[in-house]
Amino acid sequence: MRIDKTLLAATIVAGLTMPAAAQEISDDVVKIGILNDQSGVYADFGGKWSVAAAEMAVEDFGGTVLDKPIELINADHQNKPDIASNIAREWYDTQQVDAIMELTTSSVALAVQGLSKEKGKIDIVTGAATTELTGKQCSPYGFHWAYDTHALAVGTGGALVKAGGDTWFFLTADYAFGYSLEEQTGNFVKENGGEVLGSVRHPLASNDFSSFLLQAQSSGAKVIGLANAGLDTANAIKQAAEFGIVQGGQKLAALLFTLAEVHGLGAESAQGLNLTEGWYWDQNDDNRKFGERFMEKTGRMPNMIQAGTYSAVLSYLKAVKAAGTDETKAVAAKLHELPVEDVFAKNGKVQENGRMVYDMYLFQVKKPDEMKGDWDYYNEVATVPGSDAFLSVENSGCDVSQYAK
């Protein structure tokens, strides 16, 4: 049989130059699901605003990756792990979703990360706080963006202990996130010479904090640590004002409070609060430009959860492009490998356990007469280096040896 060498050479060259990557996108679309609380206690914390941030990331990436369209879908998990798991399973099994992101509420995030690991799918958490996500329940396909309980403990807890707030009482949300935040902040307080006098737990989405606050007040602790989030924190702060807790000399530490909740509460009630976030719109020109775009789209400024969701979506798409495929293992490898350099994180890096490490910031809420505009709430007090804010792989409790299996 005679082989036409010229034809063979041309075929080889054509094979080398054809866009093979375009053949590596499953179902001819890259599909991302934003799963979070859109109607409950954390609706402002992330909610539909995180969906808007994800849309901005897709727009900024160009709307396609490897010449295939990018599709976003979203759903409300109602802060219930069973509902979240059912949605995620349906997305993976019947809607060909490639990755799920945001995942407000630690119990939800842990449940969906477990399912994602089972299904061989990527999840990137921006809305939940527990360090278990990159600790004992870590996954080779699981990533944790934005913040976690350790970073909050180091930021807010550390600042107040150093300022003389050496006795603490915790008012804690009765689920995984609250337990983790109380434990890590309490450990940090004690390591720095402070003392934890006690704690009380409240159900999620409480309306009446009076009995809990009276216990905290009667403890005599210098600092009452609010190990909760969203409307729970806002309601606790409002009711604390009614009891004259701050006027009586005790300090409130909002251990997870973001710009969205400060705005909802108002500077009059929130003034003087110390809190830790990983991003603020008025820190630099790039942040301001992003904030202004987000304001035009949504009518509000983003917090770290929403800006973090933008970063997570953008980073995932960059990883798909670099891998030349949306195949999970290849994309996960690129997510671990690529630096995170965008409007949200500067010099960010992803550890082997999936924790994205970048600098966090301690802010103090301004007094109303210090504000120059509706969203001008923060004074930056300190930078918490990423190496201090987040646990190392070695100290996280994650068994990364499982990743090789």
Tab-separated table of C-alpha atoms in Angstrom:
chain	number	residue	atom	x	y	z
A	1	MET	CA	0.000	0.000	0.000
A	2	ARG	CA	1.493	3.322	-1.077
A	3	ILE	CA	1.324	6.184	1.459
A	4	ASP	CA	1.189	9.727	0.202
A	5	LYS	CA	3.808	11.331	2.472
A	6	THR	CA	2.706	14.839	1.551
A	7	LEU	CA	-0.890	14.074	2.512
A	8	LEU	CA	0.238	12.362	5.730
A	9	ALA	CA	2.362	15.358	6.724
A	10	ALA	CA	-0.498	17.741	6.033
A	11	THR	CA	-2.834	15.604	8.132
A	12	ILE	CA	-0.398	15.590	11.066
A	13	VAL	CA	0.069	19.352	10.890
A	14	ALA	CA	-3.675	19.886	10.736
A	15	GLY	CA	-4.115	17.632	13.775
A	16	LEU	CA	-1.540	19.620	15.715
A	17	THR	CA	-3.044	22.977	14.838
A	18	MET	CA	-6.738	22.179	15.227
A	19	PRO	CA	-8.310	23.610	18.422
A	20	ALA	CA	-8.425	20.273	20.257
A	21	ALA	CA	-9.430	22.030	23.469
A	22	ALA	CA	-12.765	22.872	21.941
A	23	GLN	CA	-13.467	19.134	21.795
A	24	GLU	CA	-12.894	18.785	25.549
A	25	ILE	CA	-15.911	20.705	26.837
A	26	SER	CA	-18.601	18.316	28.044
A	27	ASP	CA	-22.040	18.890	26.533
A	28	ASP	CA	-20.631	21.841	24.565
A	29	VAL	CA	-21.257	24.248	27.456
A	30	VAL	CA	-19.538	25.197	30.717
A	31	LYS	CA	-22.278	25.330	33.330
A	32	ILE	CA	-21.916	26.908	36.769
A	33	GLY	CA	-24.501	26.816	39.539
A	34	ILE	CA	-24.768	29.493	42.235
A	35	LEU	CA	-26.484	27.872	45.215
A	36	ASN	CA	-27.197	30.061	48.239
A	37	ASP	CA	-29.748	31.630	50.561
A	38	GLN	CA	-31.900	34.037	48.540
A	39	SER	CA	-34.890	34.466	50.847
A	40	GLY	CA	-33.781	33.931	54.440
A	41	VAL	CA	-31.448	35.280	57.084
A	42	TYR	CA	-28.468	35.469	54.683
A	43	ALA	CA	-30.281	36.888	51.649
A	44	ASP	CA	-28.327	40.175	51.828
A	45	PHE	CA	-25.111	38.453	52.892
A	46	GLY	CA	-24.854	36.700	49.519
A	47	GLY	CA	-28.213	36.094	47.887
A	48	LYS	CA	-29.124	37.354	44.442
A	49	TRP	CA	-26.268	39.838	44.722
A	50	SER	CA	-23.795	36.941	44.494
A	51	VAL	CA	-25.606	35.839	41.339
A	52	ALA	CA	-25.096	39.353	39.935
A	53	ALA	CA	-21.384	39.163	40.767
A	54	ALA	CA	-21.132	35.801	39.009
A	55	GLU	CA	-22.803	37.320	35.948
A	56	MET	CA	-20.199	40.095	35.955
A	57	ALA	CA	-17.404	37.523	36.012
A	58	VAL	CA	-18.862	35.707	33.011
A	59	GLU	CA	-19.259	39.011	31.168
A	60	ASP	CA	-15.679	40.044	31.957
A	61	PHE	CA	-14.375	36.686	30.784
A	62	GLY	CA	-16.109	37.236	27.451
A	63	GLY	CA	-19.110	34.935	27.754
A	64	THR	CA	-17.317	31.916	26.306
A	65	VAL	CA	-14.412	29.664	27.229
A	66	LEU	CA	-12.556	27.515	24.697
A	67	ASP	CA	-15.100	28.733	22.139
A	68	LYS	CA	-17.994	27.261	24.125
A	69	PRO	CA	-20.752	29.221	25.907
A	70	ILE	CA	-20.781	29.745	29.667
A	71	GLU	CA	-24.129	29.245	31.374
A	72	LEU	CA	-25.117	30.299	34.900
A	73	ILE	CA	-28.002	28.874	36.885
A	74	ASN	CA	-28.963	29.596	40.476
A	75	ALA	CA	-31.240	28.379	43.259
A	76	ASP	CA	-32.234	29.105	46.853
A	77	HIS	CA	-31.218	26.340	49.299
A	78	GLN	CA	-33.153	27.961	52.192
A	79	ASN	CA	-30.255	27.187	54.550
A	80	LYS	CA	-31.299	23.526	54.618
A	81	PRO	CA	-28.650	20.872	53.839
A	82	ASP	CA	-31.225	18.374	52.559
A	83	ILE	CA	-32.724	20.867	50.117
A	84	ALA	CA	-29.257	21.964	49.002
A	85	SER	CA	-28.148	18.361	48.459
A	86	ASN	CA	-31.262	17.553	46.433
A	87	ILE	CA	-30.732	20.605	44.214
A	88	ALA	CA	-27.045	19.851	43.754
A	89	ARG	CA	-27.725	16.203	42.922
A	90	GLU	CA	-30.331	17.190	40.332
A	91	TRP	CA	-27.962	19.760	38.848
A	92	TYR	CA	-25.154	17.206	38.543
A	93	ASP	CA	-27.271	14.272	37.389
A	94	THR	CA	-29.685	15.895	34.942
A	95	GLN	CA	-28.508	19.430	34.157
A	96	GLN	CA	-24.818	18.709	33.528
A	97	VAL	CA	-23.608	21.383	35.953
A	98	ASP	CA	-19.811	21.408	36.075
A	99	ALA	CA	-19.271	23.355	39.306
A	100	ILE	CA	-21.322	24.713	42.200
A	101	MET	CA	-20.327	27.904	44.032
A	102	GLU	CA	-21.186	30.301	46.877
A	103	LEU	CA	-22.921	27.842	49.262
A	104	THR	CA	-23.870	30.113	52.143
A	105	THR	CA	-24.202	28.310	55.508
A	106	SER	CA	-21.565	25.857	56.713
A	107	SER	CA	-23.886	22.855	57.108
A	108	VAL	CA	-25.039	23.328	53.516
A	109	ALA	CA	-21.504	23.781	52.203
A	110	LEU	CA	-20.278	20.624	53.950
A	111	ALA	CA	-23.188	18.598	52.573
A	112	VAL	CA	-22.738	19.836	49.001
A	113	GLN	CA	-18.956	19.439	49.146
A	114	GLY	CA	-19.420	15.822	50.242
A	115	LEU	CA	-21.787	15.200	47.338
A	116	SER	CA	-19.470	16.987	44.908
A	117	LYS	CA	-16.585	14.794	46.005
A	118	GLU	CA	-18.732	11.699	45.471
A	119	LYS	CA	-19.775	12.908	42.017
A	120	GLY	CA	-16.282	14.060	41.031
A	121	LYS	CA	-17.362	17.691	40.661
A	122	ILE	CA	-15.835	21.005	41.700
A	123	ASP	CA	-17.300	23.221	44.404
A	124	ILE	CA	-15.960	26.647	45.393
A	125	VAL	CA	-17.318	28.016	48.677
A	126	THR	CA	-17.451	31.760	49.293
A	127	GLY	CA	-20.442	32.115	51.612
A	128	ALA	CA	-19.709	29.566	54.366
A	129	ALA	CA	-17.121	29.896	57.112
A	130	THR	CA	-16.198	26.564	58.676
A	131	THR	CA	-12.547	25.512	58.366
A	132	GLU	CA	-13.745	21.900	58.127
A	133	LEU	CA	-14.174	22.520	54.391
A	134	THR	CA	-10.395	22.525	54.014
A	135	GLY	CA	-9.803	20.540	57.205
A	136	LYS	CA	-11.077	17.095	58.121
A	137	GLN	CA	-13.769	17.206	55.425
A	138	CYS	CA	-11.535	18.524	52.648
A	139	SER	CA	-11.900	17.329	49.084
A	140	PRO	CA	-9.513	17.213	46.097
A	141	TYR	CA	-12.242	19.047	44.179
A	142	GLY	CA	-13.293	21.415	46.974
A	143	PHE	CA	-12.097	25.015	47.306
A	144	HIS	CA	-12.675	27.699	49.923
A	145	TRP	CA	-12.551	31.358	48.832
A	146	ALA	CA	-13.244	34.639	50.700
A	147	TYR	CA	-12.922	33.904	54.450
A	148	ASP	CA	-13.241	31.286	57.189
A	149	THR	CA	-13.672	31.118	60.941
A	150	HIS	CA	-9.929	31.091	61.606
A	151	ALA	CA	-9.434	34.325	59.656
A	152	LEU	CA	-12.294	35.976	61.545
A	153	ALA	CA	-10.901	34.835	64.898
A	154	VAL	CA	-7.440	36.161	64.118
A	155	GLY	CA	-8.788	39.450	62.753
A	156	THR	CA	-11.564	40.595	65.075
A	157	GLY	CA	-10.694	38.479	68.101
A	158	GLY	CA	-7.022	39.341	68.007
A	159	ALA	CA	-7.580	43.071	67.766
A	160	LEU	CA	-9.918	43.239	70.741
A	161	VAL	CA	-7.742	41.093	73.019
A	162	LYS	CA	-4.758	43.304	72.235
A	163	ALA	CA	-6.902	46.349	73.018
A	164	GLY	CA	-7.702	45.022	76.493
A	165	GLY	CA	-10.817	42.968	75.782
A	166	ASP	CA	-9.494	39.952	77.653
A	167	THR	CA	-12.746	38.423	78.983
A	168	TRP	CA	-15.333	37.081	76.543
A	169	PHE	CA	-18.853	35.667	76.502
A	170	PHE	CA	-20.193	34.184	73.261
A	171	LEU	CA	-23.675	34.415	71.790
A	172	THR	CA	-23.528	31.611	69.239
A	173	ALA	CA	-25.664	30.400	66.336
A	174	ASP	CA	-26.662	26.802	67.021
A	175	TYR	CA	-25.097	25.071	64.000
A	176	ALA	CA	-21.679	24.130	62.589
A	177	PHE	CA	-20.619	27.638	61.605
A	178	GLY	CA	-21.389	29.107	65.033
A	179	TYR	CA	-19.635	26.308	66.911
A	180	SER	CA	-16.526	26.653	64.773
A	181	LEU	CA	-16.414	30.443	65.072
A	182	GLU	CA	-16.858	30.336	68.858
A	183	GLU	CA	-14.248	27.614	69.300
A	184	GLN	CA	-11.589	29.239	67.147
A	185	THR	CA	-12.095	32.740	68.522
A	186	GLY	CA	-12.170	31.372	72.070
A	187	ASN	CA	-8.938	29.470	71.515
A	188	PHE	CA	-7.310	32.591	70.123
A	189	VAL	CA	-8.501	34.671	73.094
A	190	LYS	CA	-7.047	32.140	75.547
A	191	GLU	CA	-3.768	31.792	73.649
A	192	ASN	CA	-3.321	35.546	74.005
A	193	GLY	CA	-3.916	35.585	77.744
A	194	GLY	CA	-7.666	36.164	77.754
A	195	GLU	CA	-10.494	34.173	79.346
A	196	VAL	CA	-13.814	32.835	78.061
A	197	LEU	CA	-16.446	33.227	80.770
A	198	GLY	CA	-19.204	31.314	79.020
A	199	SER	CA	-21.521	31.054	76.037
A	200	VAL	CA	-25.153	30.613	75.057
A	201	ARG	CA	-26.554	29.206	71.805
A	202	HIS	CA	-29.517	30.481	69.846
A	203	PRO	CA	-31.443	28.968	66.925
A	204	LEU	CA	-30.915	30.235	63.395
A	205	ALA	CA	-33.145	33.164	62.401
A	206	SER	CA	-34.040	34.201	65.943
A	207	ASN	CA	-36.286	37.189	66.487
A	208	ASP	CA	-35.871	37.539	70.248
A	209	PHE	CA	-32.358	37.710	71.683
A	210	SER	CA	-33.361	39.219	75.030
A	211	SER	CA	-32.695	36.191	77.252
A	212	PHE	CA	-29.395	35.458	75.506
A	213	LEU	CA	-28.227	39.057	75.795
A	214	LEU	CA	-29.187	39.243	79.474
A	215	GLN	CA	-27.009	36.180	80.149
A	216	ALA	CA	-24.142	37.794	78.265
A	217	GLN	CA	-24.626	41.065	80.093
A	218	SER	CA	-24.728	39.429	83.517
A	219	SER	CA	-21.502	37.537	82.803
A	220	GLY	CA	-19.560	40.755	83.193
A	221	ALA	CA	-17.401	39.911	80.185
A	222	LYS	CA	-15.663	42.860	78.591
A	223	VAL	CA	-16.490	41.551	75.106
A	224	ILE	CA	-19.643	39.827	73.897
A	225	GLY	CA	-18.701	37.839	70.827
A	226	LEU	CA	-21.526	37.437	68.328
A	227	ALA	CA	-20.711	34.103	66.708
A	228	ASN	CA	-23.526	34.363	64.192
A	229	ALA	CA	-24.168	36.198	60.935
A	230	GLY	CA	-26.642	38.045	58.744
A	231	LEU	CA	-29.916	39.176	60.278
A	232	ASP	CA	-29.130	37.269	63.471
A	233	THR	CA	-26.165	39.534	64.143
A	234	ALA	CA	-28.082	42.651	63.134
A	235	ASN	CA	-31.005	41.790	65.396
A	236	ALA	CA	-28.697	40.991	68.304
A	237	ILE	CA	-26.949	44.374	67.921
A	238	LYS	CA	-30.276	46.240	67.754
A	239	GLN	CA	-31.558	44.521	70.877
A	240	ALA	CA	-28.243	44.984	72.682
A	241	ALA	CA	-28.732	48.726	72.225
A	242	GLU	CA	-32.133	48.452	73.914
A	243	PHE	CA	-30.480	46.852	76.941
A	244	GLY	CA	-27.761	49.524	77.033
A	245	ILE	CA	-25.022	46.899	76.818
A	246	VAL	CA	-22.464	49.064	75.011
A	247	GLN	CA	-23.397	52.109	77.083
A	248	GLY	CA	-22.724	49.963	80.151
A	249	GLY	CA	-19.127	49.432	79.110
A	250	GLN	CA	-19.217	46.076	77.331
A	251	LYS	CA	-18.066	45.775	73.725
A	252	LEU	CA	-19.816	43.898	70.950
A	253	ALA	CA	-17.620	41.897	68.588
A	254	ALA	CA	-19.436	41.103	65.352
A	255	LEU	CA	-17.388	38.068	64.382
A	256	LEU	CA	-19.007	37.778	60.955
A	257	PHE	CA	-20.538	41.001	59.764
A	258	THR	CA	-20.185	42.421	56.287
A	259	LEU	CA	-20.910	45.654	54.474
A	260	ALA	CA	-24.383	44.409	53.520
A	261	GLU	CA	-25.400	43.933	57.156
A	262	VAL	CA	-23.808	47.222	58.255
A	263	HIS	CA	-25.846	49.010	55.597
A	264	GLY	CA	-29.011	47.237	56.689
A	265	LEU	CA	-28.377	48.111	60.317
A	266	GLY	CA	-27.238	51.677	59.678
A	267	ALA	CA	-24.190	53.540	60.930
A	268	GLU	CA	-26.038	54.887	63.971
A	269	SER	CA	-26.423	51.375	65.389
A	270	ALA	CA	-23.256	49.845	63.908
A	271	GLN	CA	-20.783	52.644	64.660
A	272	GLY	CA	-17.642	51.538	66.452
A	273	LEU	CA	-18.033	47.845	65.599
A	274	ASN	CA	-14.824	46.019	64.781
A	275	LEU	CA	-15.147	43.441	62.044
A	276	THR	CA	-13.032	41.522	59.577
A	277	GLU	CA	-13.607	41.323	55.822
A	278	GLY	CA	-11.452	40.273	52.924
A	279	TRP	CA	-12.450	43.132	50.638
A	280	TYR	CA	-13.906	46.644	50.714
A	281	TRP	CA	-15.002	48.719	47.759
A	282	ASP	CA	-13.222	51.938	48.829
A	283	GLN	CA	-9.736	50.517	49.463
A	284	ASN	CA	-8.212	51.424	46.083
A	285	ASP	CA	-9.061	52.551	42.556
A	286	ASP	CA	-9.624	49.030	41.185
A	287	ASN	CA	-12.039	48.208	43.988
A	288	ARG	CA	-13.870	51.494	43.494
A	289	LYS	CA	-14.312	50.841	39.768
A	290	PHE	CA	-15.668	47.374	40.482
A	291	GLY	CA	-17.930	48.743	43.205
A	292	GLU	CA	-19.309	51.402	40.878
A	293	ARG	CA	-20.069	48.790	38.190
A	294	PHE	CA	-21.782	46.597	40.767
A	295	MET	CA	-23.761	49.604	42.007
A	296	GLU	CA	-24.960	50.350	38.463
A	297	LYS	CA	-26.067	46.735	38.081
A	298	THR	CA	-27.656	46.175	41.496
A	299	GLY	CA	-28.144	49.521	43.261
A	300	ARG	CA	-25.790	48.590	46.091
A	301	MET	CA	-22.107	48.045	46.870
A	302	PRO	CA	-20.740	44.487	47.120
A	303	ASN	CA	-19.376	42.845	50.236
A	304	MET	CA	-16.583	40.260	50.394
A	305	ILE	CA	-18.966	37.357	49.688
A	306	GLN	CA	-20.187	38.895	46.459
A	307	ALA	CA	-16.758	40.112	45.321
A	308	GLY	CA	-15.389	36.699	46.330
A	309	THR	CA	-17.989	34.967	44.178
A	310	TYR	CA	-16.862	37.106	41.242
A	311	SER	CA	-13.286	35.946	41.887
A	312	ALA	CA	-14.287	32.295	42.279
A	313	VAL	CA	-16.184	32.213	38.968
A	314	LEU	CA	-13.391	34.070	37.168
A	315	SER	CA	-10.728	31.763	38.625
A	316	TYR	CA	-12.699	28.674	37.618
A	317	LEU	CA	-13.028	29.915	34.047
A	318	LYS	CA	-9.315	30.739	33.905
A	319	ALA	CA	-8.581	27.202	35.098
A	320	VAL	CA	-10.836	25.669	32.436
A	321	LYS	CA	-9.057	27.711	29.775
A	322	ALA	CA	-5.606	26.771	31.072
A	323	ALA	CA	-6.541	23.087	31.313
A	324	GLY	CA	-8.073	23.066	27.832
A	325	THR	CA	-11.032	21.126	29.219
A	326	ASP	CA	-13.756	21.205	31.849
A	327	GLU	CA	-12.777	17.745	33.101
A	328	THR	CA	-12.768	17.948	36.901
A	329	LYS	CA	-9.304	16.662	37.773
A	330	ALA	CA	-7.596	18.802	35.144
A	331	VAL	CA	-9.457	21.947	36.205
A	332	ALA	CA	-8.848	21.274	39.906
A	333	ALA	CA	-5.128	20.920	39.189
A	334	LYS	CA	-5.100	24.317	37.468
A	335	LEU	CA	-7.072	25.927	40.317
A	336	HIS	CA	-4.370	24.728	42.708
A	337	GLU	CA	-1.609	25.859	40.378
A	338	LEU	CA	-2.683	29.283	39.094
A	339	PRO	CA	-2.166	32.450	41.162
A	340	VAL	CA	-5.277	34.403	42.118
A	341	GLU	CA	-4.777	37.945	40.856
A	342	ASP	CA	-7.953	39.927	40.337
A	343	VAL	CA	-9.975	42.759	41.849
A	344	PHE	CA	-10.748	40.613	44.891
A	345	ALA	CA	-7.386	39.081	45.778
A	346	LYS	CA	-3.858	40.269	45.178
A	347	ASN	CA	-1.109	37.642	45.242
A	348	GLY	CA	-3.614	34.991	46.242
A	349	LYS	CA	-2.573	31.370	46.190
A	350	VAL	CA	-4.483	28.116	46.581
A	351	GLN	CA	-3.081	25.621	49.048
A	352	GLU	CA	-3.100	21.885	48.458
A	353	ASN	CA	-6.154	21.548	50.718
A	354	GLY	CA	-8.121	24.019	48.559
A	355	ARG	CA	-7.868	27.039	50.873
A	356	MET	CA	-7.268	30.252	48.915
A	357	VAL	CA	-4.876	32.391	50.944
A	358	TYR	CA	-4.829	36.178	50.666
A	359	ASP	CA	-4.729	39.179	53.000
A	360	MET	CA	-7.693	39.993	55.245
A	361	TYR	CA	-8.487	43.366	56.805
A	362	LEU	CA	-9.715	44.634	60.147
A	363	PHE	CA	-12.218	47.472	59.777
A	364	GLN	CA	-14.047	49.718	62.190
A	365	VAL	CA	-17.461	51.141	61.331
A	366	LYS	CA	-17.383	54.934	61.110
A	367	LYS	CA	-19.514	57.292	63.136
A	368	PRO	CA	-22.361	58.780	61.071
A	369	ASP	CA	-20.717	62.243	60.996
A	370	GLU	CA	-17.531	60.709	59.510
A	371	MET	CA	-19.297	59.241	56.505
A	372	LYS	CA	-18.906	60.962	53.130
A	373	GLY	CA	-21.638	58.983	51.369
A	374	ASP	CA	-24.262	56.262	51.730
A	375	TRP	CA	-21.786	53.351	51.551
A	376	ASP	CA	-18.774	55.032	53.176
A	377	TYR	CA	-18.827	52.871	56.318
A	378	TYR	CA	-15.316	51.606	57.045
A	379	ASN	CA	-12.021	52.821	58.392
A	380	GLU	CA	-9.288	50.296	57.709
A	381	VAL	CA	-7.535	49.521	60.998
A	382	ALA	CA	-5.079	46.765	60.099
A	383	THR	CA	-4.028	44.243	57.475
A	384	VAL	CA	-3.945	40.601	58.521
A	385	PRO	CA	-1.420	38.792	56.283
A	386	GLY	CA	-2.814	35.716	54.609
A	387	SER	CA	-0.168	33.538	56.257
A	388	ASP	CA	-1.569	34.584	59.660
A	389	ALA	CA	-5.229	34.662	58.699
A	390	PHE	CA	-5.489	31.119	57.350
A	391	LEU	CA	-4.354	27.739	58.612
A	392	SER	CA	-1.485	26.018	56.836
A	393	VAL	CA	-2.152	22.668	55.197
A	394	GLU	CA	-0.180	21.004	57.979
A	395	ASN	CA	-2.342	22.583	60.691
A	396	SER	CA	-5.671	22.315	58.876
A	397	GLY	CA	-6.420	18.670	59.614
A	398	CYS	CA	-6.789	17.868	55.906
A	399	ASP	CA	-5.335	14.527	54.828
A	400	VAL	CA	-4.022	15.570	51.427
A	401	SER	CA	-2.596	12.084	50.848
A	402	GLN	CA	-6.149	11.052	49.879
A	403	TYR	CA	-5.864	13.289	46.821
A	404	ALA	CA	-3.494	10.845	45.139
A	405	LYS	CA	-6.082	8.055	45.239
